Coordinates of C-alpha atoms and ligand atoms in Angstrom, one line a residue:
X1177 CA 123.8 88.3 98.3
X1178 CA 120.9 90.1 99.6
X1179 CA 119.1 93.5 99.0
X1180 CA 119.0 95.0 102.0
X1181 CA 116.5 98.0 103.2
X1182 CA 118.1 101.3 102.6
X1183 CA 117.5 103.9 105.9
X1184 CA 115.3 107.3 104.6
X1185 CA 116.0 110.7 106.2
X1186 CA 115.8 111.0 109.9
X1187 CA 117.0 107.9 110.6
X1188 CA 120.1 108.5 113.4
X1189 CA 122.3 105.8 111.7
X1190 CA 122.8 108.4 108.6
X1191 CA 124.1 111.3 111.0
X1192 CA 126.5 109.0 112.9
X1193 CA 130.2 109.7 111.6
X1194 CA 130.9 106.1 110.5
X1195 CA 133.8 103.4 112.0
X1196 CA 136.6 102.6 110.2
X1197 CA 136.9 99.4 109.0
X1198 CA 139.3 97.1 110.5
X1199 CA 139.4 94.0 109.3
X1200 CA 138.4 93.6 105.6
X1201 CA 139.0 89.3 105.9
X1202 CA 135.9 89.1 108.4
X1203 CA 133.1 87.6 106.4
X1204 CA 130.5 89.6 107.7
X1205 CA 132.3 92.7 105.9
X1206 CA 132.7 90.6 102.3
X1207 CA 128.9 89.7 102.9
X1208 CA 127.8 93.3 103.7
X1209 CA 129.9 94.8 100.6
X1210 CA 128.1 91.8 98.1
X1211 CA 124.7 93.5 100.0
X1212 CA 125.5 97.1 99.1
X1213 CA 126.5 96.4 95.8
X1214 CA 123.5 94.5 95.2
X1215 CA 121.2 96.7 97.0
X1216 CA 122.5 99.8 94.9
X1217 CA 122.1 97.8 91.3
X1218 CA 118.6 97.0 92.4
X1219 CA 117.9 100.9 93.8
X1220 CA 119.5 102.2 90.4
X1221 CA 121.9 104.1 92.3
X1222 CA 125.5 105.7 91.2
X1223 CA 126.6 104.3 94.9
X1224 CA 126.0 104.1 98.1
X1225 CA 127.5 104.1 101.4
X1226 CA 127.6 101.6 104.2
X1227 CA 125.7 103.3 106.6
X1228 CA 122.5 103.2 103.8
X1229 CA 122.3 99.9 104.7
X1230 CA 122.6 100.7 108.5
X1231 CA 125.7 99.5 109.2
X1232 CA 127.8 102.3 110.5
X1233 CA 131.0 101.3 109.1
X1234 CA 133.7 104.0 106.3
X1235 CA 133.0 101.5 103.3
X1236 CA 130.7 102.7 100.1
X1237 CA 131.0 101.3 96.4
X1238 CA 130.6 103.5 93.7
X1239 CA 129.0 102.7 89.9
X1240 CA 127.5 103.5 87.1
X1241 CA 126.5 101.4 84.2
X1242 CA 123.3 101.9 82.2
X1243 CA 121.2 103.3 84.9
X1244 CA 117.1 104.6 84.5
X1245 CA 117.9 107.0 87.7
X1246 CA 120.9 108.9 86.5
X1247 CA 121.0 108.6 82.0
X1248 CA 123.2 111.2 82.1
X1249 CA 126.0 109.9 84.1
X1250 CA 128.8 108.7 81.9
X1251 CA 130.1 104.9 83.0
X1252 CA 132.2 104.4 86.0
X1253 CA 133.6 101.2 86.7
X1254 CA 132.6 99.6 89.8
X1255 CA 134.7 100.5 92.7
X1256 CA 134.5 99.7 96.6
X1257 CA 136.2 102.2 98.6
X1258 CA 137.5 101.3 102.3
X1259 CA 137.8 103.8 104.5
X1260 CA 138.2 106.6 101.9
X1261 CA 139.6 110.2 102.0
X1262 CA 139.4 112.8 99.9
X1263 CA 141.7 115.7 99.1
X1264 CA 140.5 118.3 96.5
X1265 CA 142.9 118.7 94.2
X1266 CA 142.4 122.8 93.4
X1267 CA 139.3 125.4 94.1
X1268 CA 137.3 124.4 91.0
X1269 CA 133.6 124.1 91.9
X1270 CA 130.8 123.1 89.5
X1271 CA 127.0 123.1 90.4
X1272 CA 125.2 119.9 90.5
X1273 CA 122.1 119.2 91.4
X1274 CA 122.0 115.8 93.3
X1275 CA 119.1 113.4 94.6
X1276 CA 119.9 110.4 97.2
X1277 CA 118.4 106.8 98.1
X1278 CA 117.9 108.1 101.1
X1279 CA 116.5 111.2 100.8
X1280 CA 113.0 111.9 98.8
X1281 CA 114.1 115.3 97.1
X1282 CA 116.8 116.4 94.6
X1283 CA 118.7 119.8 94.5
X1284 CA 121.4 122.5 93.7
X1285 CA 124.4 121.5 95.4
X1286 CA 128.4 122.8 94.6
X1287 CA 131.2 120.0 94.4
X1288 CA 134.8 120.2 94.0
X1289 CA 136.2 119.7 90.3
X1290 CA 138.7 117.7 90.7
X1291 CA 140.0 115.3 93.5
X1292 CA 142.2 112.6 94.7
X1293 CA 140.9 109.7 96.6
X1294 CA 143.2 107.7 98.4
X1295 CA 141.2 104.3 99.9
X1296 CA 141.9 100.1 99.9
X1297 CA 139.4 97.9 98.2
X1298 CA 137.5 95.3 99.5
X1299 CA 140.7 92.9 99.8
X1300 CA 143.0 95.9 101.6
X1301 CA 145.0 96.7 98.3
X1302 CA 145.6 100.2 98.4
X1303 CA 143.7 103.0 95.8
X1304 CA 144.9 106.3 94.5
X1305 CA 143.0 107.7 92.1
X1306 CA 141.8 111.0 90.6
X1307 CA 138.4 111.4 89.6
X1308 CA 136.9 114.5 87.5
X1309 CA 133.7 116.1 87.4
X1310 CA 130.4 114.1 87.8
X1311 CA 132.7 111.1 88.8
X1312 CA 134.4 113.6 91.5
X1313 CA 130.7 114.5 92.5
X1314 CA 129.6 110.9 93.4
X1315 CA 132.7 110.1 95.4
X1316 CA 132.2 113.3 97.5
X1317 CA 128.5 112.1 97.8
X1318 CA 129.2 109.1 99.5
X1319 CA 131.9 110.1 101.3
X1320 CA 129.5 112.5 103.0
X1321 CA 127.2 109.9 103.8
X1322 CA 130.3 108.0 105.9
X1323 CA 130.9 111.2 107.4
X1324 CA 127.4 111.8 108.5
X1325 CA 126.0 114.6 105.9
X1326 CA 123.3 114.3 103.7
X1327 CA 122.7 116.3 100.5
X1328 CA 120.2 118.7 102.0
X1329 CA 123.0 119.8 104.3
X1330 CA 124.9 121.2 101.2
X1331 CA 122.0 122.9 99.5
X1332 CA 122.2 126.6 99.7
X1333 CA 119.4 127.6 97.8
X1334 CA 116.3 125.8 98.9
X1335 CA 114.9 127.0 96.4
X1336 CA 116.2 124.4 93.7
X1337 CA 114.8 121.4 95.7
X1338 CA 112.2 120.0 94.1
X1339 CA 110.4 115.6 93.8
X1340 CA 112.0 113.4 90.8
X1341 CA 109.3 113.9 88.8
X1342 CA 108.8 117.4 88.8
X1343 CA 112.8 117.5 88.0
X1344 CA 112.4 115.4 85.3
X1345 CA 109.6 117.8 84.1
X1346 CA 110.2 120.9 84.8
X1347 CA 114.6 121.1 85.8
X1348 CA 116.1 118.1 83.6
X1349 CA 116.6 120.4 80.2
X1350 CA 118.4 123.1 81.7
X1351 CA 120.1 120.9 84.2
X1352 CA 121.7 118.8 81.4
X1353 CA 122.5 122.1 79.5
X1354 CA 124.0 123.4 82.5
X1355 CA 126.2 120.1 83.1
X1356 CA 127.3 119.0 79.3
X1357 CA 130.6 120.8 79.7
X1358 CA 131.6 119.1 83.0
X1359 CA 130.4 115.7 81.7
X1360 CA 132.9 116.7 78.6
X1361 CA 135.8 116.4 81.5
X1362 CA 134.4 114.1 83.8
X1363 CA 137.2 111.2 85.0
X1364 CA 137.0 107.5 85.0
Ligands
NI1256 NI1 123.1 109.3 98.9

């Protein structure tokens, strides 16, 4: 396994709408999926999507353990998700605010609720699964990277964007306030 470098913000290979994946026995694929996973461990990230790595295929893993970048996010069990799609379940919308390993800024952002994934993993087995909340939030993340958007794209008010640190300072009490009921009925 190896960390590999993660594109920032500008880069053209995180606007290109991603390639399905085809053939999840080629080795190259099981070696890029061991990079990403590693890469987003070492980044502290909740996941990350193929095309972070610069490779402009519809894979990203998702995954939370203990994690310095995001202490609020409840667990969620590492999962790789092979050319994903997403179908929103009903028109709940909660407001999170989001940062990105590829982008410098965090911000105000609106995800669904509640919403059904249906993917393979790494080895072609099929997924179906529901995911709630800030769980729902990170799969709709990534899946936005595989489809060429960034976070930026989905923030309204501009006015919420703001560095790490000065969330952390100035954002991170109210933020959590804001968020304690949707962690409450967040899934996995
Ligand atoms: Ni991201």
């Amino acid at each position: 396994m190896a960390i590999r470098p993660i594109p920032q913000i500008g880069d053209p290979v995180l606007r290109r709408p991603t390639d399905l994946v085809t053939d999840v026995d080629d080795p190259e694929f099981q070696r890029l999926v061991d990079d990403m996973i590693e890469t987003m461990r070492e980044a502290q990230g909740a996941g990350i999507a193929a095309n972070q790595v610069g490779v402009s295929l519809r894979v990203c893993v998702i995954g939370v353990e203990e994690n310095e970048r995001y202490p609020y996010k409840p667990a969620l069990p590492l999962t790789v998700l092979v050319n994903p799609t997403i179908e929103r379940l009903d028109d709940e919308r909660w407001l999170n605010n989001e940062g990105c390993l590829s982008v410098p800024v965090r911000g105000d952002l609106y995800r669904w609720m509640n919403i059904r994934v249906t993917a393979t993993d790494r080895y072609g087995e099929p997924i179906d699964k529901i995911y709630r909340g800030l769980s729902a939030g990170t799969v709709q993340h990534e899946v936005d990277h595989l489809d060429g958007m960034l976070v930026i794209d989905r923030m309204d008010d501009r006015r919420s964007i703001s560095t790490w640190d000065n969330f952390r300072e100035h954002g991170m009490d109210a933020y959590l306030e804001r968020i304690g009921p949707i962690i409450e009925r967040t899934e996995p």
